[in-house]
Amino acid sequence: MTHMHCMHSSFNGRVGAFRQQQPRPQNLRSVTPVTECKESRIGKAPVPIPAGVTVTIKGSHLIVKGPKGQLERTFPDLCDIIQEDNSLKVVKRAFSDPSKNRKAYAQHGLIRSLANGMVVGTSEGFAKDLQLIGVGYRGAVAGNKLTMNLGFSHPVEMEIPQDVEVKVTRNTFLNISSYNKESLGDFAAAVRAWRPPEPYKGKGIRYTDEVVRRKEGKRGK
């Protein structure tokens, strides 16, 4: 035991002497690595302007007018929107503040997608198709109101927004169209929320291209 204790003490002494000989760095600070933000592949793609569409740029405010309607939007001061010939380009600004550079990089593609949606919406428009599935389910449009029978004790009435158009075919198919992509998506989601498709019998309101995962019901013994 004495021999082992002496060997352990001598080893600790050599390690301590080695540590004392090593110079200690002065004013050691943690260095944050600087990452260079590249351009977004979506953001740097130009937005084509078709015939019949006029674009007006006022600083960060964009106005797009076409055959379907007119849309306006104010974007954050992180990118510049430039019109060149028959296209729009979104150019990311360079800031001395790294946090602003990261925000500009994060929203570069988003701003381009929103501008493209404005151009496509005012020129071609957007549409979503829904189907009412269930016994007695049907819909009808009268004026600016959509009335649906969905198995409740009373019919469901919804006011159609001004920039949204609804057509009912064969009583159970709804065609919702608009030049405003946001209004279209919000209204279609609100219609579907009244009767989301259930997984056992598939009853409810669903998009025509929606895939509903079905479940097998419980079997009786």
PDB file of C-alpha atoms in Angstrom:
ATOM      1  CA  MET A   1       0.000   0.000   0.000  1.00  0.00           C
ATOM      2  CA  THR A   2       2.878   2.376   0.856  1.00  0.00           C
ATOM      3  CA  HIS A   3       4.562   1.688  -2.492  1.00  0.00           C
ATOM      4  CA  MET A   4       1.334   2.434  -4.446  1.00  0.00           C
ATOM      5  CA  HIS A   5       0.731   5.617  -2.471  1.00  0.00           C
ATOM      6  CA  CYS A   6       4.239   6.857  -3.277  1.00  0.00           C
ATOM      7  CA  MET A   7       3.774   6.186  -7.020  1.00  0.00           C
ATOM      8  CA  HIS A   8       0.442   8.058  -7.043  1.00  0.00           C
ATOM      9  CA  SER A   9       1.961  11.047  -5.227  1.00  0.00           C
ATOM     10  CA  SER A  10       4.916  11.260  -7.605  1.00  0.00           C
ATOM     11  CA  PHE A  11       2.590  11.098 -10.659  1.00  0.00           C
ATOM     12  CA  ASN A  12       0.408  13.940  -9.323  1.00  0.00           C
ATOM     13  CA  GLY A  13       3.534  15.954  -8.663  1.00  0.00           C
ATOM     14  CA  ARG A  14       4.720  15.597 -12.281  1.00  0.00           C
ATOM     15  CA  VAL A  15       1.279  16.587 -13.642  1.00  0.00           C
ATOM     16  CA  GLY A  16       1.171  19.638 -11.379  1.00  0.00           C
ATOM     17  CA  ALA A  17       4.620  20.743 -12.495  1.00  0.00           C
ATOM     18  CA  PHE A  18       3.642  20.325 -16.161  1.00  0.00           C
ATOM     19  CA  ARG A  19       0.546  22.478 -15.672  1.00  0.00           C
ATOM     20  CA  GLN A  20       2.560  25.221 -14.008  1.00  0.00           C
ATOM     21  CA  GLN A  21       4.988  25.372 -16.950  1.00  0.00           C
ATOM     22  CA  GLN A  22       2.206  25.933 -19.518  1.00  0.00           C
ATOM     23  CA  PRO A  23       1.490  29.660 -20.205  1.00  0.00           C
ATOM     24  CA  ARG A  24      -2.039  30.738 -19.565  1.00  0.00           C
ATOM     25  CA  PRO A  25      -3.752  32.823 -22.282  1.00  0.00           C
ATOM     26  CA  GLN A  26      -4.657  36.342 -21.270  1.00  0.00           C
ATOM     27  CA  ASN A  27      -8.038  38.015 -21.997  1.00  0.00           C
ATOM     28  CA  LEU A  28      -9.520  34.867 -23.524  1.00  0.00           C
ATOM     29  CA  ARG A  29     -12.934  35.657 -25.017  1.00  0.00           C
ATOM     30  CA  SER A  30     -15.501  33.494 -26.739  1.00  0.00           C
ATOM     31  CA  VAL A  31     -15.553  34.148 -30.473  1.00  0.00           C
ATOM     32  CA  THR A  32     -18.891  33.877 -32.284  1.00  0.00           C
ATOM     33  CA  PRO A  33     -18.436  32.490 -35.796  1.00  0.00           C
ATOM     34  CA  VAL A  34     -19.619  34.846 -38.518  1.00  0.00           C
ATOM     35  CA  THR A  35     -21.852  33.160 -41.090  1.00  0.00           C
ATOM     36  CA  GLU A  36     -22.371  34.728 -44.471  1.00  0.00           C
ATOM     37  CA  CYS A  37     -25.992  34.679 -45.621  1.00  0.00           C
ATOM     38  CA  LYS A  38     -26.390  33.699 -49.239  1.00  0.00           C
ATOM     39  CA  GLU A  39     -29.236  34.746 -51.478  1.00  0.00           C
ATOM     40  CA  SER A  40     -32.410  32.702 -51.497  1.00  0.00           C
ATOM     41  CA  ARG A  41     -32.947  30.696 -54.676  1.00  0.00           C
ATOM     42  CA  ILE A  42     -36.625  31.637 -54.619  1.00  0.00           C
ATOM     43  CA  GLY A  43     -35.920  35.249 -53.729  1.00  0.00           C
ATOM     44  CA  LYS A  44     -33.522  35.910 -56.588  1.00  0.00           C
ATOM     45  CA  ALA A  45     -35.876  34.476 -59.240  1.00  0.00           C
ATOM     46  CA  PRO A  46     -37.598  37.285 -61.204  1.00  0.00           C
ATOM     47  CA  VAL A  47     -41.388  37.659 -61.188  1.00  0.00           C
ATOM     48  CA  PRO A  48     -42.706  37.896 -64.774  1.00  0.00           C
ATOM     49  CA  ILE A  49     -45.322  40.576 -65.427  1.00  0.00           C
ATOM     50  CA  PRO A  50     -47.871  39.400 -68.024  1.00  0.00           C
ATOM     51  CA  ALA A  51     -49.661  41.654 -70.470  1.00  0.00           C
ATOM     52  CA  GLY A  52     -52.540  43.623 -69.001  1.00  0.00           C
ATOM     53  CA  VAL A  53     -50.962  43.951 -65.547  1.00  0.00           C
ATOM     54  CA  THR A  54     -49.609  47.271 -64.291  1.00  0.00           C
ATOM     55  CA  VAL A  55     -47.233  47.539 -61.354  1.00  0.00           C
ATOM     56  CA  THR A  56     -46.625  50.649 -59.247  1.00  0.00           C
ATOM     57  CA  ILE A  57     -43.817  50.765 -56.676  1.00  0.00           C
ATOM     58  CA  LYS A  58     -43.751  53.460 -54.000  1.00  0.00           C
ATOM     59  CA  GLY A  59     -40.821  52.691 -51.757  1.00  0.00           C
ATOM     60  CA  SER A  60     -41.735  49.448 -49.994  1.00  0.00           C
ATOM     61  CA  HIS A  61     -45.408  49.705 -51.067  1.00  0.00           C
ATOM     62  CA  LEU A  62     -46.424  47.595 -54.073  1.00  0.00           C
ATOM     63  CA  ILE A  63     -49.601  48.095 -56.111  1.00  0.00           C
ATOM     64  CA  VAL A  64     -50.581  45.514 -58.741  1.00  0.00           C
ATOM     65  CA  LYS A  65     -53.590  46.001 -61.014  1.00  0.00           C
ATOM     66  CA  GLY A  66     -54.836  43.444 -63.523  1.00  0.00           C
ATOM     67  CA  PRO A  67     -57.942  42.075 -65.236  1.00  0.00           C
ATOM     68  CA  LYS A  68     -59.100  40.254 -62.069  1.00  0.00           C
ATOM     69  CA  GLY A  69     -58.668  43.117 -59.613  1.00  0.00           C
ATOM     70  CA  GLN A  70     -56.177  45.234 -57.696  1.00  0.00           C
ATOM     71  CA  LEU A  71     -53.973  44.335 -54.733  1.00  0.00           C
ATOM     72  CA  GLU A  72     -51.769  46.443 -52.492  1.00  0.00           C
ATOM     73  CA  ARG A  73     -49.209  45.477 -49.884  1.00  0.00           C
ATOM     74  CA  THR A  74     -46.515  47.190 -47.832  1.00  0.00           C
ATOM     75  CA  PHE A  75     -43.399  45.069 -47.341  1.00  0.00           C
ATOM     76  CA  PRO A  76     -40.803  45.418 -44.559  1.00  0.00           C
ATOM     77  CA  ASP A  77     -37.768  47.592 -45.313  1.00  0.00           C
ATOM     78  CA  LEU A  78     -35.470  44.602 -45.719  1.00  0.00           C
ATOM     79  CA  CYS A  79     -35.524  44.186 -49.493  1.00  0.00           C
ATOM     80  CA  ASP A  80     -35.890  46.451 -52.519  1.00  0.00           C
ATOM     81  CA  ILE A  81     -38.472  45.702 -55.212  1.00  0.00           C
ATOM     82  CA  ILE A  82     -37.248  46.788 -58.639  1.00  0.00           C
ATOM     83  CA  GLN A  83     -39.131  46.691 -61.938  1.00  0.00           C
ATOM     84  CA  GLU A  84     -37.008  45.831 -64.964  1.00  0.00           C
ATOM     85  CA  ASP A  85     -38.693  45.539 -68.365  1.00  0.00           C
ATOM     86  CA  ASN A  86     -41.493  42.976 -67.897  1.00  0.00           C
ATOM     87  CA  SER A  87     -40.423  41.523 -64.568  1.00  0.00           C
ATOM     88  CA  LEU A  88     -40.020  42.311 -60.886  1.00  0.00           C
ATOM     89  CA  LYS A  89     -36.849  41.636 -58.942  1.00  0.00           C
ATOM     90  CA  VAL A  90     -36.514  41.479 -55.177  1.00  0.00           C
ATOM     91  CA  VAL A  91     -33.035  42.534 -54.036  1.00  0.00           C
ATOM     92  CA  LYS A  92     -31.917  41.848 -50.485  1.00  0.00           C
ATOM     93  CA  ARG A  93     -30.446  44.849 -48.716  1.00  0.00           C
ATOM     94  CA  ALA A  94     -27.070  44.726 -46.954  1.00  0.00           C
ATOM     95  CA  PHE A  95     -26.944  45.947 -43.349  1.00  0.00           C
ATOM     96  CA  SER A  96     -24.050  46.502 -40.966  1.00  0.00           C
ATOM     97  CA  ASP A  97     -26.099  44.838 -38.236  1.00  0.00           C
ATOM     98  CA  PRO A  98     -25.803  41.020 -38.570  1.00  0.00           C
ATOM     99  CA  SER A  99     -29.268  40.497 -37.057  1.00  0.00           C
ATOM    100  CA  LYS A 100     -30.875  42.621 -39.784  1.00  0.00           C
ATOM    101  CA  ASN A 101     -28.948  40.713 -42.420  1.00  0.00           C
ATOM    102  CA  ARG A 102     -30.370  37.461 -41.075  1.00  0.00           C
ATOM    103  CA  LYS A 103     -33.903  38.902 -41.115  1.00  0.00           C
ATOM    104  CA  ALA A 104     -33.455  40.110 -44.692  1.00  0.00           C
ATOM    105  CA  TYR A 105     -32.207  36.686 -45.738  1.00  0.00           C
ATOM    106  CA  ALA A 106     -35.102  34.958 -43.960  1.00  0.00           C
ATOM    107  CA  GLN A 107     -37.735  37.134 -45.658  1.00  0.00           C
ATOM    108  CA  HIS A 108     -36.118  37.417 -49.089  1.00  0.00           C
ATOM    109  CA  GLY A 109     -37.948  34.421 -50.543  1.00  0.00           C
ATOM    110  CA  LEU A 110     -41.173  35.263 -48.690  1.00  0.00           C
ATOM    111  CA  ILE A 111     -41.345  38.775 -50.156  1.00  0.00           C
ATOM    112  CA  ARG A 112     -40.765  37.406 -53.649  1.00  0.00           C
ATOM    113  CA  SER A 113     -43.498  34.764 -53.180  1.00  0.00           C
ATOM    114  CA  LEU A 114     -45.984  37.368 -51.965  1.00  0.00           C
ATOM    115  CA  ALA A 115     -45.207  39.661 -54.907  1.00  0.00           C
ATOM    116  CA  ASN A 116     -45.595  36.741 -57.322  1.00  0.00           C
ATOM    117  CA  GLY A 117     -48.947  35.846 -55.736  1.00  0.00           C
ATOM    118  CA  MET A 118     -50.159  39.398 -56.297  1.00  0.00           C
ATOM    119  CA  VAL A 119     -49.191  39.320 -59.981  1.00  0.00           C
ATOM    120  CA  VAL A 120     -50.643  35.846 -60.624  1.00  0.00           C
ATOM    121  CA  GLY A 121     -53.819  36.626 -58.679  1.00  0.00           C
ATOM    122  CA  THR A 122     -54.633  39.837 -60.523  1.00  0.00           C
ATOM    123  CA  SER A 123     -53.897  38.268 -63.924  1.00  0.00           C
ATOM    124  CA  GLU A 124     -55.156  34.676 -63.634  1.00  0.00           C
ATOM    125  CA  GLY A 125     -56.719  34.288 -60.193  1.00  0.00           C
ATOM    126  CA  PHE A 126     -56.756  31.340 -57.809  1.00  0.00           C
ATOM    127  CA  ALA A 127     -59.358  28.659 -57.108  1.00  0.00           C
ATOM    128  CA  LYS A 128     -60.114  25.885 -54.634  1.00  0.00           C
ATOM    129  CA  ASP A 129     -62.682  23.105 -55.048  1.00  0.00           C
ATOM    130  CA  LEU A 130     -64.491  21.525 -52.110  1.00  0.00           C
ATOM    131  CA  GLN A 131     -66.911  18.606 -51.934  1.00  0.00           C
ATOM    132  CA  LEU A 132     -69.720  17.995 -49.448  1.00  0.00           C
ATOM    133  CA  ILE A 133     -69.922  14.272 -48.601  1.00  0.00           C
ATOM    134  CA  GLY A 134     -72.807  13.020 -46.494  1.00  0.00           C
ATOM    135  CA  VAL A 135     -76.499  12.119 -46.638  1.00  0.00           C
ATOM    136  CA  GLY A 136     -78.498  15.284 -47.243  1.00  0.00           C
ATOM    137  CA  TYR A 137     -75.411  17.487 -47.504  1.00  0.00           C
ATOM    138  CA  ARG A 138     -75.876  20.259 -50.053  1.00  0.00           C
ATOM    139  CA  GLY A 139     -74.989  23.887 -50.680  1.00  0.00           C
ATOM    140  CA  ALA A 140     -76.532  26.895 -52.407  1.00  0.00           C
ATOM    141  CA  VAL A 141     -75.540  30.502 -53.089  1.00  0.00           C
ATOM    142  CA  ALA A 142     -78.013  33.370 -52.872  1.00  0.00           C
ATOM    143  CA  GLY A 143     -76.565  36.844 -53.264  1.00  0.00           C
ATOM    144  CA  ASN A 144     -73.515  37.137 -51.040  1.00  0.00           C
ATOM    145  CA  LYS A 145     -74.463  34.241 -48.761  1.00  0.00           C
ATOM    146  CA  LEU A 146     -73.495  30.601 -48.894  1.00  0.00           C
ATOM    147  CA  THR A 147     -76.052  28.257 -47.316  1.00  0.00           C
ATOM    148  CA  MET A 148     -75.104  24.659 -46.494  1.00  0.00           C
ATOM    149  CA  ASN A 149     -77.068  21.747 -45.039  1.00  0.00           C
ATOM    150  CA  LEU A 150     -74.538  19.717 -43.062  1.00  0.00           C
ATOM    151  CA  GLY A 151     -76.647  17.509 -40.847  1.00  0.00           C
ATOM    152  CA  PHE A 152     -77.258  20.106 -38.147  1.00  0.00           C
ATOM    153  CA  SER A 153     -80.705  21.061 -36.875  1.00  0.00           C
ATOM    154  CA  HIS A 154     -80.370  24.306 -38.862  1.00  0.00           C
ATOM    155  CA  PRO A 155     -78.681  25.313 -42.128  1.00  0.00           C
ATOM    156  CA  VAL A 156     -75.283  27.004 -41.972  1.00  0.00           C
ATOM    157  CA  GLU A 157     -75.063  30.466 -43.532  1.00  0.00           C
ATOM    158  CA  MET A 158     -71.790  32.170 -44.363  1.00  0.00           C
ATOM    159  CA  GLU A 159     -71.256  35.634 -45.780  1.00  0.00           C
ATOM    160  CA  ILE A 160     -69.034  35.577 -48.855  1.00  0.00           C
ATOM    161  CA  PRO A 161     -66.277  38.242 -48.873  1.00  0.00           C
ATOM    162  CA  GLN A 162     -66.337  40.847 -51.607  1.00  0.00           C
ATOM    163  CA  ASP A 163     -63.176  39.581 -53.268  1.00  0.00           C
ATOM    164  CA  VAL A 164     -64.318  35.921 -53.261  1.00  0.00           C
ATOM    165  CA  GLU A 165     -66.696  34.190 -55.685  1.00  0.00           C
ATOM    166  CA  VAL A 166     -68.473  30.899 -54.922  1.00  0.00           C
ATOM    167  CA  LYS A 167     -70.208  28.620 -57.413  1.00  0.00           C
ATOM    168  CA  VAL A 168     -72.159  25.468 -56.523  1.00  0.00           C
ATOM    169  CA  THR A 169     -72.414  22.594 -59.006  1.00  0.00           C
ATOM    170  CA  ARG A 170     -74.459  19.396 -58.539  1.00  0.00           C
ATOM    171  CA  ASN A 171     -75.439  20.668 -55.066  1.00  0.00           C
ATOM    172  CA  THR A 172     -72.337  19.185 -53.423  1.00  0.00           C
ATOM    173  CA  PHE A 173     -69.360  20.739 -55.227  1.00  0.00           C
ATOM    174  CA  LEU A 174     -68.142  24.218 -54.274  1.00  0.00           C
ATOM    175  CA  ASN A 175     -65.835  26.182 -56.556  1.00  0.00           C
ATOM    176  CA  ILE A 176     -64.287  29.086 -54.644  1.00  0.00           C
ATOM    177  CA  SER A 177     -62.225  31.564 -56.645  1.00  0.00           C
ATOM    178  CA  SER A 178     -60.545  34.892 -55.941  1.00  0.00           C
ATOM    179  CA  TYR A 179     -57.688  37.108 -57.066  1.00  0.00           C
ATOM    180  CA  ASN A 180     -56.622  37.432 -53.408  1.00  0.00           C
ATOM    181  CA  LYS A 181     -54.879  34.223 -52.372  1.00  0.00           C
ATOM    182  CA  GLU A 182     -55.130  35.002 -48.653  1.00  0.00           C
ATOM    183  CA  SER A 183     -58.874  35.696 -48.718  1.00  0.00           C
ATOM    184  CA  LEU A 184     -59.430  32.548 -50.771  1.00  0.00           C
ATOM    185  CA  GLY A 185     -57.500  30.337 -48.354  1.00  0.00           C
ATOM    186  CA  ASP A 186     -59.147  31.837 -45.266  1.00  0.00           C
ATOM    187  CA  PHE A 187     -62.693  31.442 -46.602  1.00  0.00           C
ATOM    188  CA  ALA A 188     -62.120  27.898 -47.910  1.00  0.00           C
ATOM    189  CA  ALA A 189     -60.654  26.871 -44.550  1.00  0.00           C
ATOM    190  CA  ALA A 190     -63.618  28.441 -42.721  1.00  0.00           C
ATOM    191  CA  VAL A 191     -66.061  26.458 -44.906  1.00  0.00           C
ATOM    192  CA  ARG A 192     -64.197  23.206 -44.308  1.00  0.00           C
ATOM    193  CA  ALA A 193     -64.047  23.851 -40.550  1.00  0.00           C
ATOM    194  CA  TRP A 194     -67.827  23.404 -40.245  1.00  0.00           C
ATOM    195  CA  ARG A 195     -67.552  19.680 -41.028  1.00  0.00           C
ATOM    196  CA  PRO A 196     -63.963  18.396 -41.304  1.00  0.00           C
ATOM    197  CA  PRO A 197     -63.871  14.925 -42.897  1.00  0.00           C
ATOM    198  CA  GLU A 198     -64.094  12.160 -40.307  1.00  0.00           C
ATOM    199  CA  PRO A 199     -61.886   9.081 -40.773  1.00  0.00           C
ATOM    200  CA  TYR A 200     -64.486   6.279 -40.455  1.00  0.00           C
ATOM    201  CA  LYS A 201     -67.131   6.974 -43.081  1.00  0.00           C
ATOM    202  CA  GLY A 202     -65.403   9.919 -44.751  1.00  0.00           C
ATOM    203  CA  LYS A 203     -68.322  12.291 -44.209  1.00  0.00           C
ATOM    204  CA  GLY A 204     -67.679  16.010 -44.127  1.00  0.00           C
ATOM    205  CA  ILE A 205     -66.265  18.805 -46.270  1.00  0.00           C
ATOM    206  CA  ARG A 206     -62.987  18.120 -48.025  1.00  0.00           C
ATOM    207  CA  TYR A 207     -60.882  19.563 -50.795  1.00  0.00           C
ATOM    208  CA  THR A 208     -61.268  17.596 -54.004  1.00  0.00           C
ATOM    209  CA  ASP A 209     -57.532  16.793 -54.033  1.00  0.00           C
ATOM    210  CA  GLU A 210     -57.412  16.020 -50.305  1.00  0.00           C
ATOM    211  CA  VAL A 211     -56.484  12.532 -49.157  1.00  0.00           C
ATOM    212  CA  VAL A 212     -58.378  11.426 -46.030  1.00  0.00           C
ATOM    213  CA  ARG A 213     -56.829   8.578 -44.095  1.00  0.00           C
ATOM    214  CA  ARG A 214     -59.579   6.127 -43.283  1.00  0.00           C
ATOM    215  CA  LYS A 215     -59.843   4.028 -40.135  1.00  0.00           C
ATOM    216  CA  GLU A 216     -61.500   0.707 -39.675  1.00  0.00           C
ATOM    217  CA  GLY A 217     -64.437   0.743 -37.296  1.00  0.00           C
ATOM    218  CA  LYS A 218     -64.704  -1.500 -34.268  1.00  0.00           C
ATOM    219  CA  ARG A 219     -66.033  -4.959 -35.008  1.00  0.00           C
ATOM    220  CA  GLY A 220     -68.708  -6.507 -32.877  1.00  0.00           C
ATOM    221  CA  LYS A 221     -67.982  -9.815 -31.210  1.00  0.00           C
TER     222      LYS A 221
END
